[in-house]
């Protein structure tokens, strides 16, 4: 079995994976681009390998370079983190063919879930509740209209190969349907190389609720509670929490058990997340993420489990070390994603951070690769840190987050911390259970 892991990712999640490896006595080799060469976390790894120039397409997405780095460094496994190649079934297959372990599900499971139509069909089969819709490539003209009528307007046209919030179009009136289908098809063919589109009922004010699962591929699987990630900007989450406020336990238990059954049915291995829209007391599956999520931390805080450690142990062929009944959740956890961006316009703000001071104290966790003097490169995602707080109650977790922000210092670049502070003081957020439109509808009082 492997004793060295190549980390094919960067930033805070690279450091998080290093921590998981060290915890198990595994050596870690950090893959990095030229832009990340001098980052402190790269030096913390047992070894570092440059896999290409700054643009991700030439480095963190460069499959050949990553495989070569693994071979050259004697790594027996590759952890892809999130984003980049983490949900690329072809890469997982190449890694497997190379005789290395891909720390994630089998390539087939990634491919099955990567196509939104096949994913939905598999879920329907496993009894996981889905958004009502048509799970097939839409037929042309009048047939499509008939299908949309039977689903009921408004509907959403979605690309089977879509992702990252792209390849979707809401249609409110019958007259708009066919042109929306044509435009989405064209965009999808260009962006994802797959012009297949399907239809779903459009839910007006849903919440985003997701269920964490972990499976060992040997028949053992469990779900580890739910998270609410409804506070989003441009379809990207910025605040996440566990548990999901006021979602009935019985509903979660029923759906959680179905997710576990789906994992068993598809031979799933590793950590994964079933994403749902929660509307009028019901959960509707939208997609599965076959990887570690940014927000896995809040689940760790309420469960006491180390999800990265579980990923590594499962990849080493171990069985899931606990059963469903052993999962105990306690208290409430919240995560705020700190982005290097203008808090009003969300425009990225790369540059050098002069002073970085992270908060601490009881119930406060900070996952970041940032140190004083760190330069945020312009080439990658703007997230630079995650602040996570835990409390006996949701109110306590929020109060601890407010105290944490009072201590946090980031000099030299703009961040979304002022927006977080405003949201934490918002009465609707404090009440719990805002919809995915909360942030875009409320706007911000921050000065221009
Ligand atoms: P992606 O893979 O691009 O993230 P998803 O299917 O997860 O696509 O959808 C992204 C977001 O789009 C959801 O979080 C939600 O905000 C919105 N959305 C998707 N499907 C629906 C729907 N049927 N009704 C309302 N909103 C939807």
Short mmCIF file of N, CA, C and O in Angstrom, two decimals, residues 25-131:
data_model
loop_
_atom_site.label_atom_id
_atom_site.label_comp_id
_atom_site.label_asym_id
_atom_site.label_seq_id
_atom_site.Cartn_x
_atom_site.Cartn_y
_atom_site.Cartn_z
N UNK A 25 1.06 9.44 9.28
CA UNK A 25 2.44 9.06 9.03
C UNK A 25 2.77 8.85 7.57
O UNK A 25 3.74 8.16 7.23
N UNK A 26 1.98 9.43 6.68
CA UNK A 26 2.26 9.32 5.24
C UNK A 26 3.11 10.52 4.81
O UNK A 26 2.92 11.63 5.31
N UNK A 27 4.02 10.29 3.89
CA UNK A 27 4.81 11.40 3.36
C UNK A 27 3.99 12.12 2.30
O UNK A 27 3.17 11.50 1.62
N UNK A 28 4.20 13.43 2.16
CA UNK A 28 3.47 14.12 1.10
C UNK A 28 4.38 14.92 0.20
O UNK A 28 5.32 15.57 0.64
N UNK A 29 4.06 14.81 -1.10
CA UNK A 29 4.79 15.54 -2.13
C UNK A 29 3.84 16.61 -2.65
O UNK A 29 2.73 16.29 -3.09
N UNK A 30 4.26 17.86 -2.57
CA UNK A 30 3.38 18.94 -2.98
C UNK A 30 3.65 19.33 -4.43
O UNK A 30 4.75 19.79 -4.76
N UNK A 31 2.66 19.13 -5.30
CA UNK A 31 2.78 19.64 -6.67
C UNK A 31 2.48 21.13 -6.62
O UNK A 31 1.61 21.57 -5.88
N UNK A 32 3.23 21.92 -7.38
CA UNK A 32 2.95 23.37 -7.38
C UNK A 32 3.31 23.96 -8.73
O UNK A 32 4.11 23.42 -9.49
N UNK A 33 2.69 25.10 -9.01
CA UNK A 33 3.01 25.83 -10.23
C UNK A 33 4.15 26.80 -9.93
O UNK A 33 4.53 26.97 -8.76
N UNK A 34 4.66 27.44 -10.97
CA UNK A 34 5.73 28.42 -10.75
C UNK A 34 5.24 29.55 -9.85
O UNK A 34 6.01 30.09 -9.04
N UNK A 35 3.96 29.89 -9.96
CA UNK A 35 3.43 31.00 -9.16
C UNK A 35 3.38 30.67 -7.67
O UNK A 35 3.41 31.57 -6.83
N UNK A 36 3.30 29.39 -7.34
CA UNK A 36 3.15 28.99 -5.94
C UNK A 36 4.46 28.48 -5.32
O UNK A 36 4.48 28.04 -4.17
N UNK A 37 5.54 28.58 -6.09
CA UNK A 37 6.81 28.00 -5.69
C UNK A 37 7.24 28.41 -4.27
O UNK A 37 7.71 27.59 -3.48
N UNK A 38 7.06 29.69 -3.94
CA UNK A 38 7.60 30.20 -2.67
C UNK A 38 6.60 30.16 -1.52
O UNK A 38 6.87 30.66 -0.44
N UNK A 39 5.42 29.59 -1.75
CA UNK A 39 4.40 29.58 -0.68
C UNK A 39 4.89 28.74 0.50
O UNK A 39 5.54 27.71 0.33
N UNK A 40 4.54 29.20 1.70
CA UNK A 40 5.02 28.54 2.92
C UNK A 40 4.56 27.08 2.98
O UNK A 40 5.33 26.20 3.39
N UNK A 41 3.34 26.80 2.54
CA UNK A 41 2.85 25.42 2.66
C UNK A 41 3.62 24.48 1.75
O UNK A 41 3.72 23.28 2.02
N UNK A 42 4.18 24.99 0.66
CA UNK A 42 4.96 24.14 -0.25
C UNK A 42 6.22 23.66 0.48
O UNK A 42 6.62 22.49 0.37
N UNK A 43 6.79 24.56 1.27
CA UNK A 43 8.00 24.18 2.03
C UNK A 43 7.68 23.21 3.17
O UNK A 43 8.55 22.48 3.63
N UNK A 44 6.45 23.20 3.64
CA UNK A 44 6.10 22.30 4.74
C UNK A 44 5.99 20.84 4.30
O UNK A 44 6.08 19.93 5.11
N UNK A 45 5.81 20.62 3.00
CA UNK A 45 5.67 19.24 2.51
C UNK A 45 7.02 18.53 2.58
O UNK A 45 8.07 19.16 2.67
N UNK A 46 6.99 17.20 2.52
CA UNK A 46 8.24 16.43 2.56
C UNK A 46 9.06 16.65 1.29
O UNK A 46 10.27 16.55 1.31
N UNK A 47 8.36 16.90 0.20
CA UNK A 47 9.03 17.20 -1.07
C UNK A 47 8.10 18.06 -1.90
O UNK A 47 6.89 18.09 -1.66
N UNK A 48 8.65 18.77 -2.87
CA UNK A 48 7.83 19.62 -3.73
C UNK A 48 8.28 19.42 -5.17
O UNK A 48 9.46 19.24 -5.44
N UNK A 49 7.30 19.41 -6.09
CA UNK A 49 7.62 19.24 -7.51
C UNK A 49 6.88 20.31 -8.31
O UNK A 49 5.67 20.46 -8.17
N UNK A 50 7.63 21.06 -9.11
CA UNK A 50 6.99 22.06 -9.96
C UNK A 50 6.38 21.34 -11.17
O UNK A 50 7.05 20.56 -11.84
N UNK A 51 5.08 21.57 -11.40
CA UNK A 51 4.41 20.87 -12.50
C UNK A 51 4.07 21.79 -13.67
O UNK A 51 3.38 21.37 -14.60
N UNK A 52 4.54 23.04 -13.64
CA UNK A 52 4.30 23.89 -14.79
C UNK A 52 4.16 25.35 -14.42
O UNK A 52 4.20 25.72 -13.26
N UNK A 53 4.00 26.18 -15.44
CA UNK A 53 3.84 27.63 -15.23
C UNK A 53 2.52 27.98 -14.54
O UNK A 53 1.67 27.12 -14.34
N UNK A 54 2.37 29.27 -14.23
CA UNK A 54 1.24 29.72 -13.41
C UNK A 54 -0.16 29.32 -13.91
O UNK A 54 -0.97 28.84 -13.11
N UNK A 55 -0.48 29.49 -15.20
CA UNK A 55 -1.86 29.18 -15.60
C UNK A 55 -2.24 27.74 -15.26
O UNK A 55 -1.46 26.81 -15.52
N UNK A 56 -3.41 27.57 -14.65
CA UNK A 56 -3.81 26.24 -14.18
C UNK A 56 -3.81 25.21 -15.31
O UNK A 56 -3.44 24.05 -15.09
N UNK A 57 -4.17 25.63 -16.51
CA UNK A 57 -4.23 24.69 -17.64
C UNK A 57 -2.86 24.04 -17.88
O UNK A 57 -2.77 22.91 -18.35
N UNK A 58 -1.79 24.77 -17.52
CA UNK A 58 -0.43 24.26 -17.75
C UNK A 58 0.17 23.56 -16.52
O UNK A 58 1.25 23.01 -16.61
N UNK A 59 -0.51 23.65 -15.39
CA UNK A 59 0.07 23.08 -14.17
C UNK A 59 -0.93 22.18 -13.43
O UNK A 59 -0.90 20.96 -13.60
N UNK A 60 -1.84 22.79 -12.67
CA UNK A 60 -2.75 21.98 -11.84
C UNK A 60 -3.75 21.17 -12.67
O UNK A 60 -4.39 20.26 -12.14
N UNK A 61 -3.88 21.50 -13.96
CA UNK A 61 -4.77 20.72 -14.83
C UNK A 61 -3.97 19.88 -15.83
O UNK A 61 -4.55 19.25 -16.72
N UNK A 62 -2.66 19.90 -15.66
CA UNK A 62 -1.78 19.21 -16.60
C UNK A 62 -1.60 17.74 -16.16
O UNK A 62 -0.74 17.41 -15.35
N UNK A 63 -2.44 16.88 -16.72
CA UNK A 63 -2.48 15.48 -16.27
C UNK A 63 -1.12 14.79 -16.40
O UNK A 63 -0.66 14.11 -15.48
N UNK A 64 -0.48 14.97 -17.57
CA UNK A 64 0.79 14.29 -17.81
C UNK A 64 1.85 14.73 -16.82
O UNK A 64 2.60 13.93 -16.27
N UNK A 65 1.90 16.06 -16.58
CA UNK A 65 2.90 16.58 -15.65
C UNK A 65 2.68 16.04 -14.25
O UNK A 65 3.63 15.70 -13.53
N UNK A 66 1.42 15.92 -13.85
CA UNK A 66 1.11 15.42 -12.51
C UNK A 66 1.48 13.95 -12.37
O UNK A 66 2.03 13.52 -11.36
N UNK A 67 1.18 13.17 -13.43
CA UNK A 67 1.54 11.75 -13.39
C UNK A 67 3.05 11.57 -13.34
O UNK A 67 3.58 10.74 -12.60
N UNK A 68 3.73 12.42 -14.11
CA UNK A 68 5.19 12.37 -14.12
C UNK A 68 5.74 12.73 -12.74
O UNK A 68 6.66 12.07 -12.22
N UNK A 69 5.14 13.73 -12.12
CA UNK A 69 5.57 14.16 -10.78
C UNK A 69 5.39 13.02 -9.78
O UNK A 69 6.24 12.79 -8.91
N UNK A 70 4.28 12.31 -9.91
CA UNK A 70 4.01 11.19 -9.00
C UNK A 70 5.06 10.11 -9.19
O UNK A 70 5.65 9.60 -8.22
N UNK A 71 5.32 9.79 -10.45
CA UNK A 71 6.29 8.74 -10.77
C UNK A 71 7.68 9.12 -10.25
O UNK A 71 8.35 8.35 -9.58
N UNK A 72 8.07 10.35 -10.56
CA UNK A 72 9.43 10.79 -10.22
C UNK A 72 9.64 10.87 -8.71
O UNK A 72 10.75 10.69 -8.23
N UNK A 73 8.56 11.16 -7.98
CA UNK A 73 8.73 11.36 -6.54
C UNK A 73 8.43 10.11 -5.73
O UNK A 73 8.53 10.10 -4.51
N UNK A 74 8.05 9.05 -6.41
CA UNK A 74 7.78 7.79 -5.72
C UNK A 74 6.45 7.78 -4.98
O UNK A 74 6.24 6.95 -4.08
N UNK A 75 5.54 8.69 -5.36
CA UNK A 75 4.23 8.70 -4.71
C UNK A 75 3.41 7.51 -5.21
O UNK A 75 3.48 7.15 -6.39
N UNK A 76 2.64 6.92 -4.30
CA UNK A 76 1.81 5.78 -4.69
C UNK A 76 0.35 6.18 -4.85
O UNK A 76 -0.48 5.36 -5.23
N UNK A 77 0.05 7.43 -4.53
CA UNK A 77 -1.34 7.88 -4.61
C UNK A 77 -1.38 9.36 -4.93
O UNK A 77 -0.42 10.09 -4.68
N UNK A 78 -2.52 9.80 -5.50
CA UNK A 78 -2.70 11.22 -5.81
C UNK A 78 -3.98 11.70 -5.16
O UNK A 78 -5.05 11.10 -5.35
N UNK A 79 -3.86 12.78 -4.38
CA UNK A 79 -5.06 13.41 -3.81
C UNK A 79 -5.36 14.66 -4.64
O UNK A 79 -4.54 15.56 -4.70
N UNK A 80 -6.54 14.71 -5.27
CA UNK A 80 -6.82 15.84 -6.16
C UNK A 80 -7.45 17.04 -5.47
O UNK A 80 -7.65 18.08 -6.11
N UNK A 81 -7.80 16.93 -4.17
CA UNK A 81 -8.45 18.06 -3.49
C UNK A 81 -9.82 18.34 -4.06
O UNK A 81 -10.57 17.41 -4.37
N UNK A 82 -10.17 19.63 -4.21
CA UNK A 82 -11.42 20.01 -4.88
C UNK A 82 -11.08 20.89 -6.07
O UNK A 82 -9.99 21.44 -6.17
N UNK A 83 -12.03 21.05 -7.00
CA UNK A 83 -11.75 21.84 -8.20
C UNK A 83 -10.74 21.10 -9.07
O UNK A 83 -10.59 19.87 -8.98
N UNK A 84 -10.03 21.85 -9.93
CA UNK A 84 -9.01 21.28 -10.82
C UNK A 84 -9.42 19.89 -11.37
O UNK A 84 -10.47 19.79 -12.01
N UNK A 85 -8.64 18.83 -11.09
CA UNK A 85 -8.93 17.52 -11.70
C UNK A 85 -9.73 16.59 -10.80
O UNK A 85 -9.87 15.40 -11.09
N UNK A 86 -10.28 17.14 -9.71
CA UNK A 86 -10.90 16.26 -8.71
C UNK A 86 -12.12 15.51 -9.24
O UNK A 86 -12.43 14.43 -8.73
N UNK A 87 -12.81 16.07 -10.22
CA UNK A 87 -13.99 15.37 -10.74
C UNK A 87 -13.82 15.02 -12.21
O UNK A 87 -14.78 14.98 -12.97
N UNK A 88 -12.57 14.78 -12.57
CA UNK A 88 -12.25 14.44 -13.95
C UNK A 88 -12.07 12.91 -14.04
O UNK A 88 -11.04 12.37 -13.62
N UNK A 89 -13.09 12.25 -14.58
CA UNK A 89 -13.06 10.79 -14.66
C UNK A 89 -11.88 10.28 -15.49
O UNK A 89 -11.29 9.24 -15.18
N UNK A 90 -11.51 11.02 -16.54
CA UNK A 90 -10.38 10.60 -17.38
C UNK A 90 -9.09 10.59 -16.58
O UNK A 90 -8.27 9.68 -16.71
N UNK A 91 -8.92 11.63 -15.76
CA UNK A 91 -7.70 11.69 -14.95
C UNK A 91 -7.68 10.53 -13.94
O UNK A 91 -6.66 9.85 -13.79
N UNK A 92 -8.82 10.28 -13.30
CA UNK A 92 -8.88 9.17 -12.34
C UNK A 92 -8.50 7.86 -13.02
O UNK A 92 -7.77 7.03 -12.46
N UNK A 93 -8.97 7.69 -14.26
CA UNK A 93 -8.67 6.46 -15.00
C UNK A 93 -7.18 6.36 -15.32
O UNK A 93 -6.56 5.31 -15.14
N UNK A 94 -6.60 7.48 -15.77
CA UNK A 94 -5.16 7.51 -16.07
C UNK A 94 -4.34 7.15 -14.83
O UNK A 94 -3.37 6.40 -14.90
N UNK A 95 -4.75 7.70 -13.69
CA UNK A 95 -4.04 7.43 -12.43
C UNK A 95 -4.12 5.93 -12.12
O UNK A 95 -3.12 5.28 -11.80
N UNK A 96 -5.33 5.37 -12.28
CA UNK A 96 -5.51 3.94 -12.02
C UNK A 96 -4.65 3.11 -12.98
O UNK A 96 -4.00 2.14 -12.57
N UNK A 97 -4.66 3.50 -14.27
CA UNK A 97 -3.90 2.74 -15.28
C UNK A 97 -2.40 2.79 -15.01
O UNK A 97 -1.65 1.89 -15.38
N UNK A 98 -1.98 3.86 -14.37
CA UNK A 98 -0.57 4.05 -14.03
C UNK A 98 -0.18 3.17 -12.84
O UNK A 98 0.97 3.11 -12.43
N UNK A 99 -1.20 2.50 -12.25
CA UNK A 99 -0.93 1.66 -11.09
C UNK A 99 -0.89 2.45 -9.80
O UNK A 99 -0.42 1.97 -8.76
N UNK A 100 -1.39 3.70 -9.85
CA UNK A 100 -1.42 4.53 -8.65
C UNK A 100 -2.85 4.56 -8.09
O UNK A 100 -3.79 4.19 -8.77
N UNK A 101 -2.97 5.01 -6.86
CA UNK A 101 -4.29 5.10 -6.25
C UNK A 101 -4.81 6.53 -6.41
O UNK A 101 -4.13 7.48 -6.05
N UNK A 102 -6.01 6.66 -6.96
CA UNK A 102 -6.67 7.96 -7.04
C UNK A 102 -7.47 8.11 -5.75
O UNK A 102 -8.32 7.27 -5.46
N UNK A 103 -7.19 9.14 -4.97
CA UNK A 103 -7.89 9.28 -3.68
C UNK A 103 -9.24 9.95 -3.94
O UNK A 103 -9.41 11.16 -3.89
N UNK A 104 -10.18 9.08 -4.26
CA UNK A 104 -11.52 9.48 -4.65
C UNK A 104 -12.22 8.24 -5.13
O UNK A 104 -11.69 7.13 -5.01
N UNK A 105 -13.42 8.40 -5.70
CA UNK A 105 -14.16 7.23 -6.16
C UNK A 105 -13.55 6.63 -7.42
O UNK A 105 -12.71 7.25 -8.07
N UNK A 106 -14.01 5.41 -7.79
CA UNK A 106 -13.56 4.83 -9.06
C UNK A 106 -13.95 5.75 -10.23
O UNK A 106 -14.96 6.45 -10.13
N UNK A 107 -13.16 5.70 -11.30
CA UNK A 107 -13.42 6.57 -12.46
C UNK A 107 -14.85 6.44 -12.98
O UNK A 107 -15.47 7.42 -13.38
N UNK A 108 -15.39 5.21 -12.93
CA UNK A 108 -16.75 4.99 -13.44
C UNK A 108 -17.79 5.78 -12.65
O UNK A 108 -18.76 6.29 -13.20
N UNK A 109 -17.60 5.83 -11.33
CA UNK A 109 -18.56 6.55 -10.48
C UNK A 109 -18.48 8.05 -10.76
O UNK A 109 -19.49 8.75 -10.78
N UNK A 110 -17.27 8.55 -11.01
CA UNK A 110 -17.11 9.97 -11.35
C UNK A 110 -17.84 10.27 -12.65
O UNK A 110 -18.58 11.25 -12.76
N UNK A 111 -17.66 9.39 -13.64
CA UNK A 111 -18.29 9.60 -14.94
C UNK A 111 -19.81 9.54 -14.83
O UNK A 111 -20.53 10.37 -15.39
N UNK A 112 -20.30 8.58 -14.04
CA UNK A 112 -21.75 8.43 -13.87
C UNK A 112 -22.35 9.70 -13.26
O UNK A 112 -23.39 10.19 -13.71
N UNK A 113 -21.69 10.25 -12.25
CA UNK A 113 -22.22 11.42 -11.56
C UNK A 113 -21.89 12.72 -12.30
O UNK A 113 -22.52 13.74 -12.07
N UNK A 114 -20.89 12.66 -13.19
CA UNK A 114 -20.49 13.84 -13.94
C UNK A 114 -21.50 14.22 -15.02
O UNK A 114 -21.57 15.35 -15.44
N UNK A 115 -22.27 13.24 -15.44
CA UNK A 115 -23.34 13.52 -16.40
C UNK A 115 -24.62 13.67 -15.58
O UNK A 115 -25.06 12.74 -14.90
N UNK A 116 -25.21 14.87 -15.64
CA UNK A 116 -26.32 15.14 -14.71
C UNK A 116 -27.54 14.29 -14.99
O UNK A 116 -28.33 14.03 -14.09
N UNK A 117 -27.70 13.86 -16.25
CA UNK A 117 -28.85 13.01 -16.55
C UNK A 117 -28.63 11.60 -16.00
O UNK A 117 -29.50 11.06 -15.31
N UNK A 118 -27.44 11.05 -16.23
CA UNK A 118 -27.22 9.69 -15.71
C UNK A 118 -27.22 9.71 -14.18
O UNK A 118 -27.67 8.76 -13.53
N UNK A 119 -26.74 10.82 -13.59
CA UNK A 119 -26.73 10.95 -12.13
C UNK A 119 -28.17 10.93 -11.61
O UNK A 119 -28.50 10.18 -10.68
N UNK A 120 -29.02 11.72 -12.25
CA UNK A 120 -30.41 11.79 -11.77
C UNK A 120 -31.12 10.45 -11.93
O UNK A 120 -31.86 10.02 -11.05
N UNK A 121 -30.83 9.79 -13.05
CA UNK A 121 -31.46 8.47 -13.26
C UNK A 121 -31.02 7.49 -12.18
O UNK A 121 -31.84 6.73 -11.66
N UNK A 122 -29.73 7.52 -11.85
CA UNK A 122 -29.23 6.61 -10.82
C UNK A 122 -29.89 6.92 -9.47
O UNK A 122 -30.18 6.01 -8.69
N UNK A 123 -30.12 8.20 -9.21
CA UNK A 123 -30.74 8.59 -7.94
C UNK A 123 -32.19 8.15 -7.88
O UNK A 123 -32.66 7.66 -6.86
N UNK A 124 -32.89 8.33 -9.00
CA UNK A 124 -34.29 7.91 -9.03
C UNK A 124 -34.38 6.40 -8.75
O UNK A 124 -35.18 5.94 -7.97
N UNK A 125 -33.44 5.68 -9.36
CA UNK A 125 -33.37 4.23 -9.15
C UNK A 125 -33.16 3.88 -7.68
O UNK A 125 -33.75 2.94 -7.16
N UNK A 126 -32.32 4.67 -7.00
CA UNK A 126 -32.00 4.38 -5.60
C UNK A 126 -33.04 4.97 -4.64
O UNK A 126 -32.90 4.88 -3.44
N UNK A 127 -34.07 5.62 -5.21
CA UNK A 127 -35.12 6.17 -4.37
C UNK A 127 -34.78 7.50 -3.72
O UNK A 127 -35.42 7.93 -2.77
N UNK A 128 -33.73 8.18 -4.25
CA UNK A 128 -33.39 9.51 -3.74
C UNK A 128 -34.33 10.51 -4.43
O UNK A 128 -34.44 10.50 -5.65
N UNK A 129 -35.03 11.37 -3.66
CA UNK A 129 -35.99 12.29 -4.29
C UNK A 129 -35.29 13.33 -5.16
O UNK A 129 -34.30 13.91 -4.76
N UNK A 130 -35.80 13.54 -6.39
CA UNK A 130 -35.17 14.47 -7.35
C UNK A 130 -36.15 15.59 -7.71
O UNK A 130 -37.36 15.44 -7.54
N UNK A 131 -35.63 16.69 -8.26
CA UNK A 131 -36.50 17.75 -8.77
C UNK A 131 -37.30 17.15 -9.92
O UNK A 131 -36.73 16.52 -10.81
#
